[in-house]
Amino acid sequence: MKIGIVGGGIRGGMFARALQENPDAEVVAICDRSPAVLDSMAAQFGLPGYAEVSDMLADHPQLDAAVIATPDFAHREVAVACAQSGLDLMVEKPLATDVADATAIIAAAEASGSRVMVGFENRWNVKFSSVRERLHGSGSRVTAQVISLNDTVYVPTRMLAWAAKSSPAWFLMPHTLDLACWMTGVAPVSVYAVGSREVLAASGIDTWDGIAAIFTMDDGSHVSLNSSWILPTSMPAVYDFRYEIQSTTDVVRIDGANHGVVDYGPEGMSWPQTAVYERDGRIRGVPIDMVNDFVRYVRGGDVAVPGPQEGLMITTAIAAVHTSLATGQVVEICR
């Protein structure tokens, strides 16, 4: 199975390495519009590099699939081009940051018969999947979910050059809203959101510092999402992730950031992360399992993956969050 990687940042590089180590896949090209990123990736992986996806597609008509790991707002052009060439796609979350863009990707894939998987990686995290299995067998009804997923200020100020084109809702809430829907089988029907803009705007990054959104779901339950990306860099990890599920019989709390190891070092306490790690010279972990399951899916394996309609639902809901922020009103979520 021959794959092209579109987007050579942190995620694109991680996926390229994982797929090079997968015996059922072959990465044949990398595409990125940044000359520095492209040169570095091409040299690291020993692959031809392209600034334009059209050139990659023209030079490699044998491609079977593409992994889209461009910035969140830049999925449409490259995903549509790859779908129009008949490639199966794994698109990083969110599917798009605009409903029209998400719809265009789906339309192109349906027209060509391309399969689309959306990279909601927390579905591969055993912390969440094990709780999901227990919930589905408990017989109790979930009444509320409260999820806080936050980043330190390092992310919008140093890690992402494009933070001003995003927000905590676009960057973080697709993870948590998809989890809430997947864990319990519900879908959002309306949302009310509030937020603050102060710290990042003062530093020249015109975006929200933090956003809180309350969703009403189609079963009458509620999901409360809180996301900010201005936590101090003194935090023990670059992100903080806390998840509470309330049901008619019990409460489940999941700590998604502390992986069970605390390091008290000379510069303070830290939580070493194990979502991605090396063993025996090979890359392992949650997103690695996800991209390897994409290979299995495209090769016809019996594997459940998040599809394009789920991606569209999340994009539509997060777009409604921003409409609520702008209007101060409860916004109905069209499906």
XYZ file of C-alpha atoms in Angstrom:
335
model
C 0.000 0.000 0.000
C 1.664 3.210 -1.210
C 1.046 6.353 0.825
C 1.853 10.042 0.487
C 2.194 12.312 3.527
C 0.800 15.829 3.092
C 2.049 18.097 5.867
C 5.526 17.693 7.303
C 5.143 19.062 10.818
C 5.253 17.152 14.094
C 2.320 14.922 13.219
C 3.320 14.353 9.615
C 6.805 13.297 10.677
C 5.433 10.937 13.308
C 3.049 9.317 10.817
C 5.790 9.026 8.200
C 8.023 7.139 10.611
C 5.204 4.869 11.788
C 4.222 3.986 8.236
C 7.821 3.344 7.193
C 7.957 0.787 10.002
C 4.667 -0.828 8.936
C 5.344 -3.889 6.696
C 2.009 -3.394 4.914
C 2.696 0.226 3.915
C 5.237 2.158 1.890
C 5.623 5.926 2.149
C 6.636 7.134 -1.295
C 6.511 10.947 -1.026
C 6.139 13.886 1.337
C 4.496 17.232 0.590
C 4.847 20.527 2.485
C 4.875 24.163 1.325
C 7.601 25.191 3.778
C 10.991 24.704 2.036
C 12.786 24.232 5.358
C 10.303 21.644 6.625
C 10.219 19.852 3.284
C 14.021 19.624 2.996
C 14.320 18.327 6.552
C 11.592 15.700 6.103
C 12.859 14.529 2.714
C 16.366 14.100 4.112
C 15.201 12.391 7.299
C 13.067 9.806 5.522
C 14.964 9.515 2.244
C 11.907 10.410 0.193
C 11.118 12.796 -2.654
C 9.565 16.033 -1.439
C 6.993 18.282 -3.111
C 5.811 21.795 -2.387
C 2.498 21.210 -4.196
C 0.224 18.223 -3.805
C -0.590 18.354 -7.525
C 3.060 17.639 -8.344
C 3.175 14.756 -5.891
C 0.057 13.229 -7.420
C 1.370 13.686 -10.970
C 4.708 12.030 -10.190
C 3.180 9.141 -8.213
C 0.070 7.831 -9.970
C 0.564 4.553 -8.115
C -0.418 6.122 -4.764
C -3.170 4.292 -2.876
C -3.721 6.665 0.022
C -2.713 9.933 1.632
C -2.350 11.113 5.204
C -3.437 14.752 5.532
C -1.476 16.383 8.366
C -1.540 20.017 7.265
C -2.664 22.747 9.723
C -6.307 22.392 10.732
C -7.573 25.203 8.489
C -5.680 23.899 5.434
C -7.287 20.498 4.858
C -9.740 21.225 2.050
C -7.486 21.910 -0.932
C -5.146 18.982 -0.415
C -7.803 16.510 0.710
C -10.048 17.296 -2.254
C -7.123 16.963 -4.681
C -6.146 13.587 -3.228
C -9.742 12.354 -3.197
C -10.247 13.426 -6.805
C -7.259 11.216 -7.665
C -9.018 8.286 -6.000
C -6.803 8.117 -2.919
C -8.152 6.905 0.406
C -7.590 9.501 3.119
C -6.721 9.768 6.759
C -7.384 13.394 7.707
C -6.137 14.765 11.013
C -8.816 16.104 13.325
C -10.814 18.200 12.746
C -11.944 17.181 9.274
C -12.036 20.929 8.543
C -12.553 24.220 10.366
C -15.375 25.251 8.057
C -18.560 23.330 7.296
C -18.292 24.106 3.573
C -14.734 22.740 3.545
C -15.782 19.536 5.311
C -18.690 19.101 2.914
C -16.387 19.623 -0.091
C -13.985 16.929 1.143
C -16.834 14.471 1.627
C -18.340 15.271 -1.782
C -15.005 14.717 -3.535
C -14.514 11.410 -1.725
C -18.024 10.197 -2.519
C -17.612 11.113 -6.190
C -14.379 9.111 -6.526
C -15.184 6.299 -4.104
C -12.377 7.305 -1.749
C -12.652 6.183 1.854
C -12.098 8.823 4.551
C -10.978 8.270 8.129
C -10.770 11.194 10.570
C -7.925 11.145 13.086
C -9.763 11.260 16.409
C -6.909 9.505 18.140
C -8.383 9.263 21.636
C -10.578 6.412 20.392
C -7.369 4.350 20.414
C -6.489 5.265 24.017
C -7.207 2.318 26.319
C -8.118 4.706 29.150
C -11.174 5.771 27.199
C -11.992 2.604 25.266
C -12.058 0.499 28.443
C -14.457 2.935 30.123
C -16.624 2.960 27.002
C -16.951 -0.826 27.114
C -17.927 -0.690 30.779
C -20.479 2.065 30.184
C -22.138 0.151 27.380
C -22.534 -2.891 29.604
C -23.651 -1.110 32.776
C -27.304 -0.486 31.959
C -27.123 3.016 33.483
C -27.821 6.223 31.554
C -25.192 8.924 31.214
C -26.675 12.256 32.269
C -23.684 14.592 32.025
C -20.102 14.688 30.776
C -17.599 17.347 31.854
C -14.309 17.488 29.978
C -11.437 19.938 30.405
C -8.646 19.792 27.834
C -6.170 22.653 28.061
C -2.712 23.516 26.729
C 0.060 25.640 28.110
C 0.781 28.957 26.441
C 3.753 27.283 24.729
C 1.376 25.778 22.174
C -0.130 28.949 20.629
C 3.000 31.079 21.076
C 5.810 28.713 20.091
C 4.566 25.356 18.816
C 2.004 26.636 16.295
C 2.832 29.362 13.805
C -0.844 29.490 12.844
C -2.564 29.881 16.239
C -4.217 33.139 15.109
C -6.080 31.101 12.471
C -7.368 28.718 15.118
C -8.815 28.753 18.629
C -8.966 26.496 21.679
C -12.291 25.242 20.309
C -10.872 24.241 16.904
C -7.593 22.900 18.251
C -8.786 21.065 21.363
C -12.559 20.540 21.414
C -12.716 18.160 18.424
C -10.861 15.700 20.669
C -13.255 16.080 23.570
C -16.542 16.421 21.717
C -15.791 13.359 19.609
C -14.955 11.461 22.802
C -18.226 12.493 24.423
C -20.215 11.368 21.373
C -18.274 8.129 20.855
C -18.278 7.119 24.513
C -22.058 7.326 24.869
C -23.506 7.233 21.335
C -25.077 10.679 21.532
C -24.921 13.695 19.202
C -25.074 17.460 19.905
C -28.236 19.389 19.054
C -27.470 22.845 20.508
C -24.675 24.758 22.212
C -24.078 27.860 24.286
C -20.509 29.151 24.569
C -18.570 31.894 26.334
C -14.911 32.806 26.128
C -12.151 35.271 26.913
C -9.607 37.135 24.808
C -6.814 38.923 26.658
C -3.450 37.222 27.039
C -2.817 36.106 23.455
C -4.316 39.228 21.905
C -1.928 41.330 23.999
C 0.986 39.366 22.537
C -0.207 39.912 18.962
C -2.008 36.582 18.463
C -5.614 37.463 17.661
C -7.521 34.491 19.025
C -9.385 33.255 22.077
C -7.527 32.459 25.308
C -10.183 30.069 26.552
C -13.658 28.834 25.662
C -16.361 27.040 27.645
C -19.231 25.370 25.794
C -22.326 23.559 27.051
C -23.900 21.166 24.549
C -27.361 19.685 24.798
C -27.295 16.187 23.319
C -29.993 14.321 21.441
C -30.804 12.123 24.454
C -31.323 15.120 26.769
C -27.959 14.807 28.496
C -25.422 17.631 28.625
C -21.751 17.866 27.734
C -19.639 20.679 29.207
C -16.337 21.332 27.450
C -13.649 23.673 28.747
C -10.541 24.464 26.726
C -7.880 27.118 27.094
C -4.336 27.338 25.812
C -2.771 29.877 28.154
C -1.828 27.631 31.083
C 1.608 28.490 32.521
C 4.574 26.581 31.152
C 5.344 25.506 34.728
C 2.591 22.899 34.384
C 3.907 19.321 34.678
C 2.897 18.581 31.054
C 2.187 20.675 27.971
C -1.481 19.774 28.314
C -4.021 19.023 31.049
C -6.878 16.584 30.392
C -9.632 15.744 32.894
C -12.821 13.854 32.049
C -15.824 13.168 34.288
C -18.809 11.043 33.273
C -21.913 11.186 35.468
C -24.587 8.509 35.113
C -27.736 7.460 36.934
C -25.685 5.039 39.038
C -22.086 6.223 39.266
C -19.356 8.710 38.376
C -16.222 7.918 36.335
C -13.208 10.235 36.361
C -10.328 9.877 33.930
C -7.006 11.735 34.102
C -5.802 11.914 30.523
C -2.562 13.836 31.113
C -0.897 12.073 34.041
C 0.226 8.714 32.683
C 1.113 7.433 36.121
C 4.740 8.569 36.296
C 5.836 11.693 38.183
C 9.381 13.008 37.801
C 10.619 15.334 40.561
C 13.617 16.859 38.818
C 15.823 19.919 39.328
C 13.434 22.067 37.286
C 10.293 20.930 39.100
C 7.696 18.201 38.771
C 6.803 16.758 35.376
C 4.539 14.054 33.967
C 6.527 12.040 31.407
C 4.239 11.223 28.489
C 3.813 7.714 27.111
C 1.191 8.251 24.397
C 4.096 7.994 21.919
C 7.254 6.099 22.816
C 9.999 3.868 21.418
C 10.549 0.182 22.052
C 13.105 -1.978 20.292
C 13.873 0.903 17.940
C 10.262 1.209 16.753
C 7.757 3.970 17.407
C 4.695 2.926 19.404
C 1.656 4.476 21.044
C -1.887 5.776 20.593
C -1.559 7.762 17.331
C 0.696 5.041 15.931
C -2.026 2.457 16.525
C -4.440 4.837 14.806
C -2.433 5.262 11.597
C -1.676 1.537 11.481
C -5.403 0.849 11.736
C -5.873 3.199 8.783
C -3.650 0.855 6.791
C -5.683 -2.134 7.976
C -8.918 -0.322 7.087
C -7.801 0.546 3.561
C -6.553 -3.021 3.038
C -10.019 -4.327 3.916
C -9.459 -5.285 7.528
C -12.297 -5.528 10.019
C -11.574 -2.342 11.963
C -13.903 0.394 13.159
C -12.682 3.899 12.332
C -14.233 7.370 12.639
C -15.699 8.254 9.272
C -16.403 11.451 7.342
C -19.939 11.977 8.640
C -18.630 11.890 12.209
C -15.982 14.392 11.150
C -18.656 16.630 9.613
C -20.753 16.435 12.787
C -17.848 17.633 14.926
C -16.936 20.422 12.493
C -20.564 21.581 12.394
C -20.772 21.582 16.196
C -17.519 23.494 16.733
C -18.565 26.027 14.089
C -21.742 26.493 16.154
C -19.563 27.156 19.218
C -18.009 30.097 17.392
C -21.421 31.354 16.266
C -22.566 31.275 19.892
C -19.433 33.167 20.957
C -20.199 35.841 18.345
C -23.923 36.171 19.101
C -24.166 35.354 22.794
C -27.056 33.036 21.979
C -27.833 29.343 22.159
C -27.202 27.960 18.665
C -29.023 25.009 17.161
C -26.697 22.490 15.508
C -27.958 21.412 12.098
C -27.315 17.822 11.030
